[in-house]
Short mmCIF file of C-alpha atoms (C1' of nucleotides) in Angstrom, two decimals:
data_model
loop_
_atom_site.label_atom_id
_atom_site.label_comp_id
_atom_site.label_asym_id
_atom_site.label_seq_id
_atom_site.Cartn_x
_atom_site.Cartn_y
_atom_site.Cartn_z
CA UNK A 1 56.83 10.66 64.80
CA UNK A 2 53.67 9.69 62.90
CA UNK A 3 53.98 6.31 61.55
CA UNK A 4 52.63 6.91 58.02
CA UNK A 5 51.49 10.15 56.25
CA UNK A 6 49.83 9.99 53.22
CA UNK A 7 50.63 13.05 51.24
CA UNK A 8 47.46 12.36 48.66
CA UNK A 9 44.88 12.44 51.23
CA UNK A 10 46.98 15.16 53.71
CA UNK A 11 44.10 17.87 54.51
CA UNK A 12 45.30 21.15 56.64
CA UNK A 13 42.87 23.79 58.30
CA UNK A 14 43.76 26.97 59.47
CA UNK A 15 40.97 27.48 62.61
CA UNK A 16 40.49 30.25 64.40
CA UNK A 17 38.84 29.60 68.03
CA UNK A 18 37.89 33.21 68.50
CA UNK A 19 39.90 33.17 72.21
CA UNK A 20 43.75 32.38 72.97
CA UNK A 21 44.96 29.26 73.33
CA UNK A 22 48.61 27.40 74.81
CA UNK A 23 48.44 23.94 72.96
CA UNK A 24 52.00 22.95 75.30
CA UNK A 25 49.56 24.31 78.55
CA UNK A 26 46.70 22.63 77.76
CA UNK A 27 47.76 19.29 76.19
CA UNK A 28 50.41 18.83 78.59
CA UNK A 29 48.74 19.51 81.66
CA UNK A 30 47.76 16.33 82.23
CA UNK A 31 43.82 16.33 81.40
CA UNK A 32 44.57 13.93 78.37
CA UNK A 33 46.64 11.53 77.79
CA UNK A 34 47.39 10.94 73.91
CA UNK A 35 49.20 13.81 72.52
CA UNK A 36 52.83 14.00 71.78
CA UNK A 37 54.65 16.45 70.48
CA UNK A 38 56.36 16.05 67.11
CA UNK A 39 58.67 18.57 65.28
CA UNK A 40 57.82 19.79 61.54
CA UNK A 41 60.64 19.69 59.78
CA UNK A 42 61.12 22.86 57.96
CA UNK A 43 59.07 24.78 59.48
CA UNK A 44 60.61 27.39 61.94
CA UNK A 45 57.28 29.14 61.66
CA UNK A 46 55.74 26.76 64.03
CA UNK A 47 56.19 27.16 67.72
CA UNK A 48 54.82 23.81 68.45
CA UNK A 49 52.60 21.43 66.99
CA UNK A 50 51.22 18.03 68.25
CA UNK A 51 49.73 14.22 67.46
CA UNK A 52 46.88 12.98 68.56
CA UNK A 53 43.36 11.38 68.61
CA UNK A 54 40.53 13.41 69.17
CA UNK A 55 36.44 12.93 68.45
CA UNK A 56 35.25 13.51 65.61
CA UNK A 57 31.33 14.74 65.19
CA UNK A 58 29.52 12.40 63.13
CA UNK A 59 28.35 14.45 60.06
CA UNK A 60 24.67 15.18 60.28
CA UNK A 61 22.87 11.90 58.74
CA UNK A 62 25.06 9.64 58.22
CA UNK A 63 27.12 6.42 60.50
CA UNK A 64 30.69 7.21 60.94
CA UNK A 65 34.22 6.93 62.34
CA UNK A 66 34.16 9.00 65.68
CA UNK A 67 37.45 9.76 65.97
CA UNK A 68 40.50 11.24 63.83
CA UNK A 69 44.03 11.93 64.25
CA UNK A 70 45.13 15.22 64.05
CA UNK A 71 48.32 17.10 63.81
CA UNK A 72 47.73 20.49 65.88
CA UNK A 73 50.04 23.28 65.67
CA UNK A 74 50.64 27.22 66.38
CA UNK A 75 52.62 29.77 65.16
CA UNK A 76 53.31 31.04 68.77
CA UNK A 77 53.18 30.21 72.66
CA UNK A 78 49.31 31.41 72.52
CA UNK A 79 47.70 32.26 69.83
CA UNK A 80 43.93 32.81 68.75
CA UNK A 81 44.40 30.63 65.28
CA UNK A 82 45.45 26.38 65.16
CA UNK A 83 46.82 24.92 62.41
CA UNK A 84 45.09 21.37 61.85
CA UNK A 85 46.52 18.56 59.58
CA UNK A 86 44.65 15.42 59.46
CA UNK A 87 43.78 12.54 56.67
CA UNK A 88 40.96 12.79 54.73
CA UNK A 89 41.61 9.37 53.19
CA UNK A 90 41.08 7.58 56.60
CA UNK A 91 37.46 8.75 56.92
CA UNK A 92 35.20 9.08 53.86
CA UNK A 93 32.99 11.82 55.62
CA UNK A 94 35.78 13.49 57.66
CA UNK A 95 34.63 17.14 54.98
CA UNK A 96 36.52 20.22 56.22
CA UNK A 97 34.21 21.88 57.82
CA UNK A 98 33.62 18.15 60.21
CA UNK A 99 36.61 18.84 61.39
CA UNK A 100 36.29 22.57 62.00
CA UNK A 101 33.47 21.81 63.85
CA UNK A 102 35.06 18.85 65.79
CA UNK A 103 38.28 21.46 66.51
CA UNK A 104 35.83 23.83 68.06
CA UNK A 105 34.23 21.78 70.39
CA UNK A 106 37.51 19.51 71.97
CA UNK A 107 39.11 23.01 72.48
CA UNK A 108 36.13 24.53 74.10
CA UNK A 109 35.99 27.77 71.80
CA UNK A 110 32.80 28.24 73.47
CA UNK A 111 34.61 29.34 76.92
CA UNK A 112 35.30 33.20 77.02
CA UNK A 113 38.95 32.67 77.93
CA UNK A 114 39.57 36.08 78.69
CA UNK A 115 37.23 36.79 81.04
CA UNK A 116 37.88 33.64 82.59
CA UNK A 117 41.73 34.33 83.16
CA UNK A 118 40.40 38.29 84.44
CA UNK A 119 38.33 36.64 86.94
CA UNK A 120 40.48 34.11 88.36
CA UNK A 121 43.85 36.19 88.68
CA UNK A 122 41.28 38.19 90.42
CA UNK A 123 40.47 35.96 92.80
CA UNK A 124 43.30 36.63 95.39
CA UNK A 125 47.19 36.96 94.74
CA UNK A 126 47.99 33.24 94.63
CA UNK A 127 45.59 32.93 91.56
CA UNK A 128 47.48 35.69 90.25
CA UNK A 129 50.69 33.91 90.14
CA UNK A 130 49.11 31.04 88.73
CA UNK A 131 48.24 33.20 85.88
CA UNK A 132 51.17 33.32 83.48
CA UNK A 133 51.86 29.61 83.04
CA UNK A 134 48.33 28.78 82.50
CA UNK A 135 47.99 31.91 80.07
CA UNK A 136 45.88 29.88 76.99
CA UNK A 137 45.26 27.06 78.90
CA UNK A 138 41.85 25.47 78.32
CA UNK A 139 39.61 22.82 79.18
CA UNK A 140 38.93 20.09 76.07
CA UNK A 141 35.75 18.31 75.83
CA UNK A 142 36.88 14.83 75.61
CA UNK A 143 34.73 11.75 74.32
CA UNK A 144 33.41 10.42 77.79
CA UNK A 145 34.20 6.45 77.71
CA UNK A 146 38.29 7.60 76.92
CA UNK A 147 37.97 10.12 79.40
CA UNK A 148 36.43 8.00 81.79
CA UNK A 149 38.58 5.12 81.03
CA UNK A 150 41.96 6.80 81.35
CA UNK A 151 41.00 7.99 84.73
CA UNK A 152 40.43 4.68 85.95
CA UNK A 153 43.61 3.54 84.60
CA UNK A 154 45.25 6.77 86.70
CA UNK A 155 44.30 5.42 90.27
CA UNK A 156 47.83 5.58 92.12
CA UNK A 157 49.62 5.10 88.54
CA UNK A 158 52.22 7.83 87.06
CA UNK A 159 51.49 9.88 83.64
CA UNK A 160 53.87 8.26 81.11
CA UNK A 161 52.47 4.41 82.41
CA UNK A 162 48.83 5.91 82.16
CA UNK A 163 49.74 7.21 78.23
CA UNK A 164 51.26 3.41 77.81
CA UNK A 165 48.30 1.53 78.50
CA UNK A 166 45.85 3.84 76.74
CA UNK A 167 48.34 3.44 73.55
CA UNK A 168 48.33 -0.36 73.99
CA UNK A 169 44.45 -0.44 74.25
CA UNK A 170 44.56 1.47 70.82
CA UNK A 171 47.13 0.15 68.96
CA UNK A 172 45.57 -3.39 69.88
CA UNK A 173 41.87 -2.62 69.51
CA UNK A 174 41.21 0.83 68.03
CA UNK A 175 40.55 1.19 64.47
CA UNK A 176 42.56 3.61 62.04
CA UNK A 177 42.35 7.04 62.57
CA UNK A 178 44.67 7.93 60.46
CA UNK A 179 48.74 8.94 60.70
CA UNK A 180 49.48 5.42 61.68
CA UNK A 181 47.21 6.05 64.82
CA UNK A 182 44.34 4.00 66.31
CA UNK A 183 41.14 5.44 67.88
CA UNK A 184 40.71 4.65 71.43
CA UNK A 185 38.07 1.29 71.26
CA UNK A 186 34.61 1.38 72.36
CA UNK A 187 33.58 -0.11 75.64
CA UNK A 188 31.76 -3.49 73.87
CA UNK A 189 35.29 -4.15 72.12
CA UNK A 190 36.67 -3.72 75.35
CA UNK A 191 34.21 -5.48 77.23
CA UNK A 192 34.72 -8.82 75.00
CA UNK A 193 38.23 -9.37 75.52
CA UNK A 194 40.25 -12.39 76.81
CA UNK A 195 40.83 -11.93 80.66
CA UNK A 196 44.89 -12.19 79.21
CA UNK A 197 44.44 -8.87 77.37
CA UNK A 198 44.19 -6.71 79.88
CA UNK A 199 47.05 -8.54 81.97
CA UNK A 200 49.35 -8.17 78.38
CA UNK A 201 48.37 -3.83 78.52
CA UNK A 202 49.76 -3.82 81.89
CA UNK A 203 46.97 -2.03 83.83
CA UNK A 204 47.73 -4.02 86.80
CA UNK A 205 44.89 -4.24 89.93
CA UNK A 206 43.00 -1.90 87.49
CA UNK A 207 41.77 -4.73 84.87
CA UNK A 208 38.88 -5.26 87.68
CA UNK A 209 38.12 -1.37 87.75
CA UNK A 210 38.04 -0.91 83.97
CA UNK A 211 36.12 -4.54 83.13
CA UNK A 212 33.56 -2.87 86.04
CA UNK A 213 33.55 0.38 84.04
CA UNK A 214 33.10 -1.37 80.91
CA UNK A 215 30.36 -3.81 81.70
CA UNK A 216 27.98 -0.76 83.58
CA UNK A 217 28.59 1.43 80.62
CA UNK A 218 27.56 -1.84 77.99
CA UNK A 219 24.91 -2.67 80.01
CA UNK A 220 22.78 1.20 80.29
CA UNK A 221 23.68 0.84 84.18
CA UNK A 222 25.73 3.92 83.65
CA UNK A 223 24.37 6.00 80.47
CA UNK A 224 27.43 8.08 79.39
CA UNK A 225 25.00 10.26 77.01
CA UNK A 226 22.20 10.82 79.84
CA UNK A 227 25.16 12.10 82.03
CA UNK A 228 25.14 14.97 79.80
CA UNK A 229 21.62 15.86 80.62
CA UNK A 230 21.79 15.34 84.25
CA UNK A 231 22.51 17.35 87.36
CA UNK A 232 26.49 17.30 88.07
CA UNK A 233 25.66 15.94 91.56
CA UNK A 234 23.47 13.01 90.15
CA UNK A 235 26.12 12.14 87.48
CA UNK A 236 28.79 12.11 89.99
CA UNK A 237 26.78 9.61 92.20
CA UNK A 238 25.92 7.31 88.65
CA UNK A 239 29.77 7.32 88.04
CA UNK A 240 30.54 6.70 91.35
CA UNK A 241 28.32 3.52 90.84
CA UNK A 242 31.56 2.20 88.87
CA UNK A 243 33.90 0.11 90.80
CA UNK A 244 37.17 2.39 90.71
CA UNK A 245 35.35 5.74 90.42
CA UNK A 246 36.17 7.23 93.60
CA UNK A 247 35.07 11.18 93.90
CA UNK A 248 38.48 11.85 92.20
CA UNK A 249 38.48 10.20 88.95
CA UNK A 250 34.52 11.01 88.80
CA UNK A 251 35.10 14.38 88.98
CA UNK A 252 37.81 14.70 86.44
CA UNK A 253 35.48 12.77 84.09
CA UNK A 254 32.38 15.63 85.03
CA UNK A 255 35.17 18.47 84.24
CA UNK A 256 37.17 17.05 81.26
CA UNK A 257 34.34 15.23 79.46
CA UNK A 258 31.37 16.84 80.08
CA UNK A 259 32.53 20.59 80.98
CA UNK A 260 31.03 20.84 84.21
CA UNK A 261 33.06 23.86 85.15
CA UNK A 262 32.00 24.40 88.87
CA UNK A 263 33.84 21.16 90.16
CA UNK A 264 37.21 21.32 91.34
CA UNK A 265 39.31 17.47 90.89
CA UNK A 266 41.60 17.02 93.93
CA UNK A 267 44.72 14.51 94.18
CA UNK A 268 46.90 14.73 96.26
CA UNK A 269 48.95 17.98 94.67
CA UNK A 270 45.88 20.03 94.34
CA UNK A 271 45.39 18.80 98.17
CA UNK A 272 49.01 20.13 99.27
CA UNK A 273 48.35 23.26 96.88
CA UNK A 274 45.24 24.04 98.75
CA UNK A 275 47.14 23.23 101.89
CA UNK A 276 49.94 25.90 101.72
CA UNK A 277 48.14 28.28 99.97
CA UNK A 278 44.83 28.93 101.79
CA UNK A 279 44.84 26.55 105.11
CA UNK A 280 47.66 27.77 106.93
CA UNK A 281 49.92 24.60 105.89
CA UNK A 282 47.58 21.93 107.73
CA UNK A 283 47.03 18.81 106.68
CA UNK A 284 43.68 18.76 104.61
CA UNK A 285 41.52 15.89 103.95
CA UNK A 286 40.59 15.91 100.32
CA UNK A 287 36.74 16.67 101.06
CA UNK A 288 37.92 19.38 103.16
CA UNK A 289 40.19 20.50 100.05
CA UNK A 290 37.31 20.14 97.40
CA UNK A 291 35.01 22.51 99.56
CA UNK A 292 37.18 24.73 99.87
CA UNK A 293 38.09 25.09 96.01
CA UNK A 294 34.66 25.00 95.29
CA UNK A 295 33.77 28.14 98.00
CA UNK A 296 36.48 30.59 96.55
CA UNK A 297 36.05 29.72 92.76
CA UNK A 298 32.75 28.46 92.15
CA UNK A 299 31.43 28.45 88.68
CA UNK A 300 34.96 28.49 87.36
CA UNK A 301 36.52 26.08 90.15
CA UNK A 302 37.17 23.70 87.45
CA UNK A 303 39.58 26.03 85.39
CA UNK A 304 41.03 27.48 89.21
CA UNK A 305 42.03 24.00 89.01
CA UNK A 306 44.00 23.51 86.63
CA UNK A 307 46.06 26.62 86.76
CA UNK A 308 46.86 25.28 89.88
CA UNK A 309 47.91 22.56 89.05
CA UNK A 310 49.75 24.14 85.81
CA UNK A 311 51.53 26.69 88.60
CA UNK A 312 52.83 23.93 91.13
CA UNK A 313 53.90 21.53 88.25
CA UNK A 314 55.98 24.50 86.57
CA UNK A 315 58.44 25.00 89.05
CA UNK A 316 57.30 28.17 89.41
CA UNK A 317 55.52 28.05 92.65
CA UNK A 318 58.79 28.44 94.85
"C1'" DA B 1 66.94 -1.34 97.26
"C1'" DA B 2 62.99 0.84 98.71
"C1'" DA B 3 59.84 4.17 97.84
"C1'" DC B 4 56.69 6.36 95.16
"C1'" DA B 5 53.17 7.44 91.51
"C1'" DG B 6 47.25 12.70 89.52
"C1'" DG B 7 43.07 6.86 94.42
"C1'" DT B 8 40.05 3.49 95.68
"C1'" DG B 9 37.86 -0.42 98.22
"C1'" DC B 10 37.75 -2.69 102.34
"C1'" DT B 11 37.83 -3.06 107.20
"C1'" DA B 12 37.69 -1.47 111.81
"C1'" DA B 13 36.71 2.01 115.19
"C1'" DT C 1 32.28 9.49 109.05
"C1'" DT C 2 37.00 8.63 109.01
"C1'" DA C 3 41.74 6.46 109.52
"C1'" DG C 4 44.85 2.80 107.99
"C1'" DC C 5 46.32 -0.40 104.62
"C1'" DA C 6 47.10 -3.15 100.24
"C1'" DC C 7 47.52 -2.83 95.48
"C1'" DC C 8 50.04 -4.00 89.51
"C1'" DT C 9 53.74 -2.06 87.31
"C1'" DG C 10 57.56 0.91 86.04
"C1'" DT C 11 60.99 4.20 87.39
"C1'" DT C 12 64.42 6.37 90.23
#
DNA sequence: AAACAGGTGCTAA
DNA sequence: TTAGCACCTGTT
């Protein structure tokens, strides 16, 4: 539950994104890490709502906090319309319309959902049956440093321990976002801790990976906002400079932070996925798996993805 | 108790 | 290029 609501300052938004949307499908999917859901008391109206941090677009001229909490909710499984509730006393330039804006962009309102659903269930029958579950599910734009730094905490790590860590970096470091919640700290705060701090958040043999990631992205080495001009290939190969970015976590940076929709993420369950569906049940090697996802989805091999992933995860797969 | 978890770096062929 | 292995920590 949110720690502290404050009902003087307690803003809510009624957004449409112009395009369905699943909030359970696509915040629980696995792409982020920091939203929970909570229940609304009262409210039976609400099929399910969620806490978390998200960016927040700096309003044209001005210096200012770059991220806000935000209660997100629906009135249904998928719907076009999100209900938003956020504090407007935790950010003096978080206006309305800042937050509309900021809405729009993390759920990718851009993306023409329905034609992207049509053309994947096209694909072949197994994309077909990956359809229902991953009805509404889209593809955020996340703020690239959390993005990339939740990925490195991921190497060979489970979901709930991954959430843990990126809550302890917040709670410890991040400033108020509001709702009790802390924004996810920038990589100079990060970089300019004690060697103990990273053993007290429990990240384990990845303290080396993230203090790596932290110190490249400090120094220029790796430019998170040139990324977003660049080639995917020659972004891939400047993350991949990182100690920790293998072509795993760098690709689920390119496709969850900076909505490069042609590539196509593979751990090990996409690897299996790809496996039984399409190779006969041999063994694949994950370049093997990535070419392959890449060949039959192409431009929208990112989104295959995740349905993919949504389908075997559901229990639905058989 | 032992194995495993949304990989990666290192080493050896 | 690729296969084999260790790795913090928490959970089952």
């Amino acid at each position: 539950m949110p720690g502290s609501i404050r009902l003087d300052t307690l803003r809510t938004l009624d957004i449409d994104l112009g395009g369905p949307v699943n909030l359970e499908a696509t915040l629980e999917c696995g792409q982020a890490f920091r939203w929970r859901k909570v229940a609304i008391p009262g409210r039976r109206d609400v099929a399910a709502s969620y806490l978390g941090v998200m960016p927040l677009l700096p309003a044209s001229g001005r210096r200012g906090t770059r991220q806000i909490a935000a209660i997100v909710g629906q009135t249904d499984k998928v719907t076009d319309r999100l209900t938003v509730a956020y504090d407007a006393g935790s950010h003096g330039c978080a206006s309305p319309g800042a937050v509309q804006e900021a809405i729009l962009r993390y759920f990718s309102a851009g993306d023409d959902l329905p034609a992207i659903e049509r053309d994947i269930a096209g694909a072949d029958p197994v994309m077909a049956a990956t359809a229902p579950p991953a009805h509404g599910l889209r593809i955020l734009r996340q703020d690239p440093w959390e993005c990339l730094a939740s990925y490195v905490l991921s190497i060979n790590n489970n979901i709930p321990n991954i959430g843990k860590i990126v809550e302890h970096l917040a709670r410890y470091l991040g400033e108020p976002v509001g709702f009790g919640e802390s924004g996810f700290p920038s990589p100079e705060l990060v970089a300019c801790q004690e060697n103990g701090f990273l053993r007290e958040s429990k990240c384990g043999f990845r303290d080396r990976y993230l203090k790596d990631a932290t110190e490249k992205v400090v120094s220029g080495e790796v430019d998170l906002a040139a990324l977003g001009d660049m080639p995917t290939e020659q972004a891939r190969e400047r993350l991949m400079r990182i100690r920790g970015v293998g072509p795993k976590v760098a690709d689920c940076v390119l496709l969850f932070a900076y909505h490069r929709l042609d590539v196509f993420p593979v751990d090990v369950w996409i690897a299996r996925a790809m496996s039984r569906f399409y190779l006969d049940g041999r063994p694949v090697t994950p370049k093997v798996a990535r070419e392959e996802g890449a060949r039959r989805f192409g431009a929208l091999a990112g989104y295959a993805q995740e349905y993919l992933f949504c389908h075997i995860r559901s229990g639905l797969a058989g």
